[in-house]
mmCIF file of C-alpha atoms and ligand atoms in Angstrom:
data_model
loop_
_atom_site.group_PDB
_atom_site.id
_atom_site.type_symbol
_atom_site.label_atom_id
_atom_site.label_comp_id
_atom_site.label_asym_id
_atom_site.label_seq_id
_atom_site.Cartn_x
_atom_site.Cartn_y
_atom_site.Cartn_z
ATOM 1 C CA MET A 1 -18.734 -11.742 -13.701
ATOM 2 C CA SER A 2 -20.055 -12.470 -10.205
ATOM 3 C CA GLU A 3 -17.605 -12.310 -7.315
ATOM 4 C CA ALA A 4 -18.125 -16.027 -6.646
ATOM 5 C CA ALA A 5 -17.040 -16.888 -10.191
ATOM 6 C CA ALA A 6 -14.116 -14.468 -10.233
ATOM 7 C CA PRO A 7 -10.660 -16.032 -10.518
ATOM 8 C CA ALA A 8 -8.279 -15.785 -7.570
ATOM 9 C CA VAL A 9 -6.204 -12.615 -7.891
ATOM 10 C CA ALA A 10 -3.041 -12.942 -5.860
ATOM 11 C CA ARG A 11 -0.665 -11.221 -8.242
ATOM 12 C CA ALA A 12 -1.045 -7.712 -9.596
ATOM 13 C CA GLU A 13 -0.434 -6.793 -13.191
ATOM 14 C CA THR A 14 0.513 -3.208 -12.314
ATOM 15 C CA LEU A 15 1.223 -2.091 -8.761
ATOM 16 C CA VAL A 16 1.856 1.529 -7.764
ATOM 17 C CA LEU A 17 3.837 2.293 -4.598
ATOM 18 C CA VAL A 18 3.622 5.831 -3.240
ATOM 19 C CA GLY A 19 6.553 6.515 -0.904
ATOM 20 C CA CYS A 20 9.653 4.339 -0.844
ATOM 21 C CA GLY A 21 11.239 5.103 2.518
ATOM 22 C CA GLN A 22 11.805 2.598 5.296
ATOM 23 C CA MET A 23 8.532 0.657 4.974
ATOM 24 C CA GLY A 24 7.982 1.234 1.262
ATOM 25 C CA SER A 25 11.402 -0.131 0.352
ATOM 26 C CA ALA A 26 10.938 -3.147 2.670
ATOM 27 C CA MET A 27 7.665 -3.938 0.901
ATOM 28 C CA LEU A 28 9.108 -3.365 -2.560
ATOM 29 C CA ARG A 29 12.041 -5.693 -1.870
ATOM 30 C CA GLY A 30 9.623 -8.371 -0.684
ATOM 31 C CA TRP A 31 7.322 -7.927 -3.688
ATOM 32 C CA LEU A 32 10.227 -8.113 -6.110
ATOM 33 C CA ALA A 33 11.518 -11.289 -4.468
ATOM 34 C CA ARG A 34 8.076 -12.885 -4.737
ATOM 35 C CA GLY A 35 7.099 -11.507 -8.140
ATOM 36 C CA ALA A 36 4.029 -9.885 -6.575
ATOM 37 C CA ALA A 37 3.347 -7.849 -9.738
ATOM 38 C CA ALA A 38 4.387 -7.893 -13.366
ATOM 39 C CA GLU A 39 5.200 -4.182 -13.282
ATOM 40 C CA PHE A 40 5.944 -1.776 -10.424
ATOM 41 C CA ILE A 41 5.572 1.998 -10.561
ATOM 42 C CA VAL A 42 7.113 3.892 -7.635
ATOM 43 C CA ILE A 43 6.576 7.543 -6.749
ATOM 44 C CA GLU A 44 9.341 8.700 -4.417
ATOM 45 C CA PRO A 45 10.586 12.327 -4.260
ATOM 46 C CA ALA A 46 14.121 11.212 -3.406
ATOM 47 C CA GLY A 47 14.300 8.833 -6.368
ATOM 48 C CA ALA A 48 15.349 5.179 -6.249
ATOM 49 C CA PRO A 49 17.434 3.932 -3.300
ATOM 50 C CA ALA A 50 20.842 2.785 -4.579
ATOM 51 C CA ALA A 51 20.084 -0.922 -4.072
ATOM 52 C CA LEU A 52 16.959 -0.714 -6.215
ATOM 53 C CA THR A 53 18.092 1.535 -9.082
ATOM 54 C CA GLU A 54 18.875 -1.230 -11.531
ATOM 55 C CA VAL A 55 15.798 -3.410 -11.037
ATOM 56 C CA ALA A 56 14.259 -4.023 -14.455
ATOM 57 C CA ASN A 57 10.506 -3.987 -13.910
ATOM 58 C CA VAL A 58 10.361 -0.920 -11.648
ATOM 59 C CA ALA A 59 9.657 2.544 -13.076
ATOM 60 C CA TRP A 60 10.594 5.455 -10.794
ATOM 61 C CA HIS A 61 8.898 8.867 -10.654
ATOM 62 C CA ARG A 62 9.512 11.764 -8.309
ATOM 63 C CA THR A 63 5.935 13.105 -8.406
ATOM 64 C CA ALA A 64 2.479 11.872 -9.445
ATOM 65 C CA ASP A 65 2.518 14.478 -12.236
ATOM 66 C CA GLU A 66 5.119 12.387 -14.054
ATOM 67 C CA LEU A 67 2.888 9.309 -14.263
ATOM 68 C CA PRO A 68 2.032 8.283 -17.810
ATOM 69 C CA ASP A 69 -1.549 8.609 -19.083
ATOM 70 C CA GLY A 70 -3.459 5.384 -19.500
ATOM 71 C CA LEU A 71 -2.001 3.673 -16.459
ATOM 72 C CA ALA A 72 -4.643 1.436 -14.797
ATOM 73 C CA PRO A 73 -3.090 -0.199 -11.722
ATOM 74 C CA ASP A 74 -4.634 -3.126 -9.836
ATOM 75 C CA ALA A 75 -3.332 -1.710 -6.575
ATOM 76 C CA VAL A 76 -1.954 1.540 -5.190
ATOM 77 C CA VAL A 77 -0.080 1.288 -1.888
ATOM 78 C CA PHE A 78 0.458 4.433 0.179
ATOM 79 C CA ALA A 79 3.606 4.258 2.340
ATOM 80 C CA VAL A 80 4.008 7.954 3.112
ATOM 81 C CA LYS A 81 4.006 9.557 6.556
ATOM 82 C CA PRO A 82 0.573 10.240 8.107
ATOM 83 C CA GLN A 83 1.307 13.965 8.218
ATOM 84 C CA VAL A 84 1.595 14.206 4.415
ATOM 85 C CA ILE A 85 -0.969 11.654 3.261
ATOM 86 C CA ASP A 86 -3.827 14.180 2.992
ATOM 87 C CA GLU A 87 -1.763 16.184 0.507
ATOM 88 C CA VAL A 88 -0.701 13.045 -1.362
ATOM 89 C CA LEU A 89 -4.014 11.195 -1.819
ATOM 90 C CA PRO A 90 -5.917 13.549 -4.180
ATOM 91 C CA ALA A 91 -3.457 12.948 -7.041
ATOM 92 C CA TYR A 92 -4.518 9.269 -7.074
ATOM 93 C CA ARG A 93 -8.276 9.796 -7.220
ATOM 94 C CA ARG A 94 -7.929 9.337 -10.992
ATOM 95 C CA TRP A 95 -7.868 5.562 -10.308
ATOM 96 C CA ALA A 96 -10.912 5.425 -8.033
ATOM 97 C CA ARG A 97 -12.714 2.618 -9.859
ATOM 98 C CA PRO A 98 -13.778 -0.857 -8.680
ATOM 99 C CA GLN A 99 -10.783 -2.584 -10.283
ATOM 100 C CA THR A 100 -8.189 -0.602 -8.320
ATOM 101 C CA LEU A 101 -7.441 -1.452 -4.702
ATOM 102 C CA PHE A 102 -6.054 1.329 -2.488
ATOM 103 C CA LEU A 103 -4.003 0.156 0.452
ATOM 104 C CA SER A 104 -2.622 2.427 3.164
ATOM 105 C CA ILE A 105 -0.065 1.683 5.850
ATOM 106 C CA ALA A 106 -0.230 5.189 7.366
ATOM 107 C CA ALA A 107 -0.625 5.040 11.138
ATOM 108 C CA GLY A 108 -3.854 6.540 12.419
ATOM 109 C CA LYS A 109 -5.279 7.415 9.007
ATOM 110 C CA THR A 110 -8.832 6.073 8.935
ATOM 111 C CA ILE A 111 -10.652 4.525 5.986
ATOM 112 C CA SER A 112 -13.157 7.384 6.028
ATOM 113 C CA GLY A 113 -10.296 9.899 6.048
ATOM 114 C CA ILE A 114 -8.806 8.170 3.014
ATOM 115 C CA SER A 115 -12.120 7.904 1.170
ATOM 116 C CA HIS A 116 -12.651 11.621 1.771
ATOM 117 C CA HIS A 117 -9.931 12.081 -0.868
ATOM 118 C CA LEU A 118 -10.472 8.977 -3.024
ATOM 119 C CA GLY A 119 -14.270 8.790 -3.062
ATOM 120 C CA ASP A 120 -16.198 5.544 -3.227
ATOM 121 C CA ALA A 121 -13.130 3.344 -3.747
ATOM 122 C CA ALA A 122 -11.975 -0.079 -2.529
ATOM 123 C CA ILE A 123 -9.768 0.793 0.452
ATOM 124 C CA ILE A 124 -7.782 -1.326 2.888
ATOM 125 C CA ARG A 125 -6.152 0.248 5.915
ATOM 126 C CA THR A 126 -3.300 -1.748 7.376
ATOM 127 C CA MET A 127 -0.887 -1.498 10.269
ATOM 128 C CA PRO A 128 2.411 -3.326 9.734
ATOM 129 C CA ASN A 129 5.427 -3.061 12.036
ATOM 130 C CA THR A 130 9.187 -2.550 11.848
ATOM 131 C CA PRO A 131 10.143 -6.259 11.460
ATOM 132 C CA ALA A 132 8.898 -5.829 7.868
ATOM 133 C CA ALA A 133 12.534 -4.974 7.127
ATOM 134 C CA ILE A 134 13.444 -8.627 7.724
ATOM 135 C CA GLY A 135 10.212 -10.173 6.428
ATOM 136 C CA ARG A 136 8.859 -10.750 9.958
ATOM 137 C CA ALA A 137 6.150 -8.109 10.229
ATOM 138 C CA ILE A 138 2.785 -8.747 11.790
ATOM 139 C CA THR A 139 0.290 -6.689 9.815
ATOM 140 C CA VAL A 140 -3.362 -6.220 10.696
ATOM 141 C CA ALA A 141 -5.728 -5.090 7.938
ATOM 142 C CA CYS A 142 -9.260 -3.751 7.716
ATOM 143 C CA ALA A 143 -11.198 -3.446 4.442
ATOM 144 C CA ASN A 144 -14.162 -1.304 3.474
ATOM 145 C CA PRO A 145 -17.222 -2.922 1.829
ATOM 146 C CA ARG A 146 -16.012 -2.001 -1.675
ATOM 147 C CA VAL A 147 -13.104 -4.443 -1.403
ATOM 148 C CA THR A 148 -13.804 -7.687 -3.272
ATOM 149 C CA ALA A 149 -12.712 -11.168 -2.212
ATOM 150 C CA GLY A 150 -10.128 -11.098 -4.997
ATOM 151 C CA GLN A 151 -8.742 -7.793 -3.727
ATOM 152 C CA ARG A 152 -8.508 -9.254 -0.214
ATOM 153 C CA ARG A 153 -6.453 -12.109 -1.643
ATOM 154 C CA LEU A 154 -4.237 -9.622 -3.459
ATOM 155 C CA CYS A 155 -3.759 -7.691 -0.202
ATOM 156 C CA GLU A 156 -2.852 -10.909 1.616
ATOM 157 C CA ALA A 157 -0.299 -11.732 -1.076
ATOM 158 C CA LEU A 158 1.233 -8.248 -0.822
ATOM 159 C CA LEU A 159 1.424 -8.413 2.962
ATOM 160 C CA ALA A 160 2.885 -11.938 2.874
ATOM 161 C CA ALA A 161 5.983 -10.381 1.303
ATOM 162 C CA ILE A 162 6.802 -8.668 4.619
ATOM 163 C CA GLY A 163 5.560 -11.273 7.097
ATOM 164 C CA GLU A 164 2.259 -12.511 8.489
ATOM 165 C CA SER A 165 -1.109 -10.782 8.373
ATOM 166 C CA ALA A 166 -4.564 -10.925 9.925
ATOM 167 C CA TRP A 167 -7.893 -9.197 9.265
ATOM 168 C CA VAL A 168 -10.123 -7.285 11.633
ATOM 169 C CA GLU A 169 -13.672 -6.291 10.676
ATOM 170 C CA ASP A 170 -13.880 -3.553 13.331
ATOM 171 C CA GLU A 171 -11.606 -0.701 12.284
ATOM 172 C CA ALA A 172 -11.494 0.650 15.851
ATOM 173 C CA LEU A 173 -9.308 -2.342 16.770
ATOM 174 C CA LEU A 174 -6.562 -0.932 14.564
ATOM 175 C CA ASP A 175 -5.914 1.764 17.176
ATOM 176 C CA ALA A 176 -4.946 -0.923 19.699
ATOM 177 C CA VAL A 177 -2.880 -2.702 17.035
ATOM 178 C CA THR A 178 -1.087 0.577 16.253
ATOM 179 C CA ALA A 179 -0.300 1.155 19.939
ATOM 180 C CA VAL A 180 0.949 -2.367 20.635
ATOM 181 C CA SER A 181 2.280 -4.201 17.588
ATOM 182 C CA GLY A 182 2.654 -1.177 15.259
ATOM 183 C CA SER A 183 4.723 0.945 17.640
ATOM 184 C CA GLY A 184 6.066 -1.660 20.086
ATOM 185 C CA PRO A 185 8.980 -3.076 18.070
ATOM 186 C CA ALA A 186 10.142 0.428 17.053
ATOM 187 C CA MET A 187 10.095 1.523 20.743
ATOM 188 C CA CYS A 188 12.466 -1.343 21.551
ATOM 189 C CA PHE A 189 15.064 0.236 19.251
ATOM 190 C CA CYS A 190 14.854 3.637 20.986
HETATM 191 N N1 NAP B 201 8.438 2.501 10.146
HETATM 192 C C1 NAP B 201 7.621 1.712 10.825
HETATM 193 O O1 NAP B 201 8.013 0.904 11.695
HETATM 194 C C2 NAP B 201 6.143 1.761 10.550
HETATM 195 C C3 NAP B 201 5.289 0.837 11.183
HETATM 196 C C4 NAP B 201 3.938 0.858 10.879
HETATM 197 C C5 NAP B 201 3.427 1.806 9.984
HETATM 198 N N2 NAP B 201 4.279 2.691 9.401
HETATM 199 C C6 NAP B 201 3.717 3.674 8.485
HETATM 200 O O2 NAP B 201 4.400 3.592 7.266
HETATM 201 C C7 NAP B 201 4.389 4.865 6.634
HETATM 202 C C8 NAP B 201 5.778 5.153 6.115
HETATM 203 O O3 NAP B 201 6.671 5.154 7.213
HETATM 204 P P1 NAP B 201 8.235 5.077 6.980
HETATM 205 O O4 NAP B 201 8.839 4.794 8.292
HETATM 206 O O5 NAP B 201 8.535 4.197 5.814
HETATM 207 O O6 NAP B 201 8.530 6.612 6.576
HETATM 208 P P2 NAP B 201 9.704 7.166 5.625
HETATM 209 O O7 NAP B 201 10.912 6.309 5.757
HETATM 210 O O8 NAP B 201 9.806 8.632 5.924
HETATM 211 O O9 NAP B 201 9.105 6.956 4.170
HETATM 212 C C9 NAP B 201 8.119 7.803 3.616
HETATM 213 C C10 NAP B 201 8.567 8.131 2.221
HETATM 214 O O10 NAP B 201 7.523 8.848 1.554
HETATM 215 C C11 NAP B 201 8.155 9.805 0.749
HETATM 216 N N3 NAP B 201 7.250 10.859 0.311
HETATM 217 C C12 NAP B 201 7.006 12.070 0.881
HETATM 218 N N4 NAP B 201 6.103 12.757 0.137
HETATM 219 C C13 NAP B 201 5.778 11.958 -0.907
HETATM 220 C C14 NAP B 201 4.909 12.110 -2.009
HETATM 221 N N5 NAP B 201 4.178 13.230 -2.194
HETATM 222 N N6 NAP B 201 4.807 11.106 -2.900
HETATM 223 C C15 NAP B 201 5.521 9.983 -2.727
HETATM 224 N N7 NAP B 201 6.369 9.767 -1.697
HETATM 225 C C16 NAP B 201 6.483 10.753 -0.788
HETATM 226 C C17 NAP B 201 9.292 10.314 1.605
HETATM 227 O O11 NAP B 201 10.238 10.996 0.818
HETATM 228 P P3 NAP B 201 11.093 12.201 1.494
HETATM 229 O O12 NAP B 201 11.795 11.599 2.666
HETATM 230 O O13 NAP B 201 11.989 12.625 0.381
HETATM 231 O O14 NAP B 201 10.086 13.226 1.913
HETATM 232 C C18 NAP B 201 9.818 9.015 2.185
HETATM 233 O O15 NAP B 201 10.801 8.418 1.341
HETATM 234 C C19 NAP B 201 3.921 5.880 7.679
HETATM 235 O O16 NAP B 201 2.628 6.321 7.381
HETATM 236 C C20 NAP B 201 3.914 5.101 8.988
HETATM 237 O O17 NAP B 201 2.837 5.489 9.821
HETATM 238 C C21 NAP B 201 5.618 2.692 9.649
#
């Protein structure tokens, strides 16, 4: 099917979240409230936060090794710290295929750095900010050429769960976004 004829994809069938700390849990709460996916798979070493333990359509795993065979997610969102993401990414290369969108919120981790581990995959690098916790984030996103229009719409739907979003085509602009909107609100709490 050509991209022009493809149906709008704004809801995932299966969404994988890697890392459910401060930002990951804010996103997951927003996605659950909006029904952003039919099924959520979360990989979090600490297990489910108390408030999310009983949610029906979320499966929790402590490591990627526990993931069931045959899983084919529409999107994999990386919400781990930048200092661990290089160790984390290789376990998800199994899903590097056109149908799976990889989305990272790790500060400073470039698309080429991510594709070094994931290969020729559809990758979106984003920079949200702390107000995600109350659904008021401003997130700026940059996609590589593998990302389809439908995957952009899916990304927009996922980011809408934590606030507003905007695209940039020049990835270098994300460094300024990280310095100002990404880090600014957190600095105000220091
Ligand atoms: N917080 C913000 O305001 C903000 C703003 C913009 C961007 N970001 C980006 O968001 C990302 C997450 O930040 P955060 O503040 O949410 O950090 P966080 O609260 O530390 O959450 C990261 C989570 O990832 C988990 N984790 C570690 N190794 C893992 C693995 N191998 N597989 C799956 N999960 C793993 C951690 O578990 P353990 O604690 O058990 O190790 C932790 O729960 C960072 O890359 C940061 O740059 C954050």
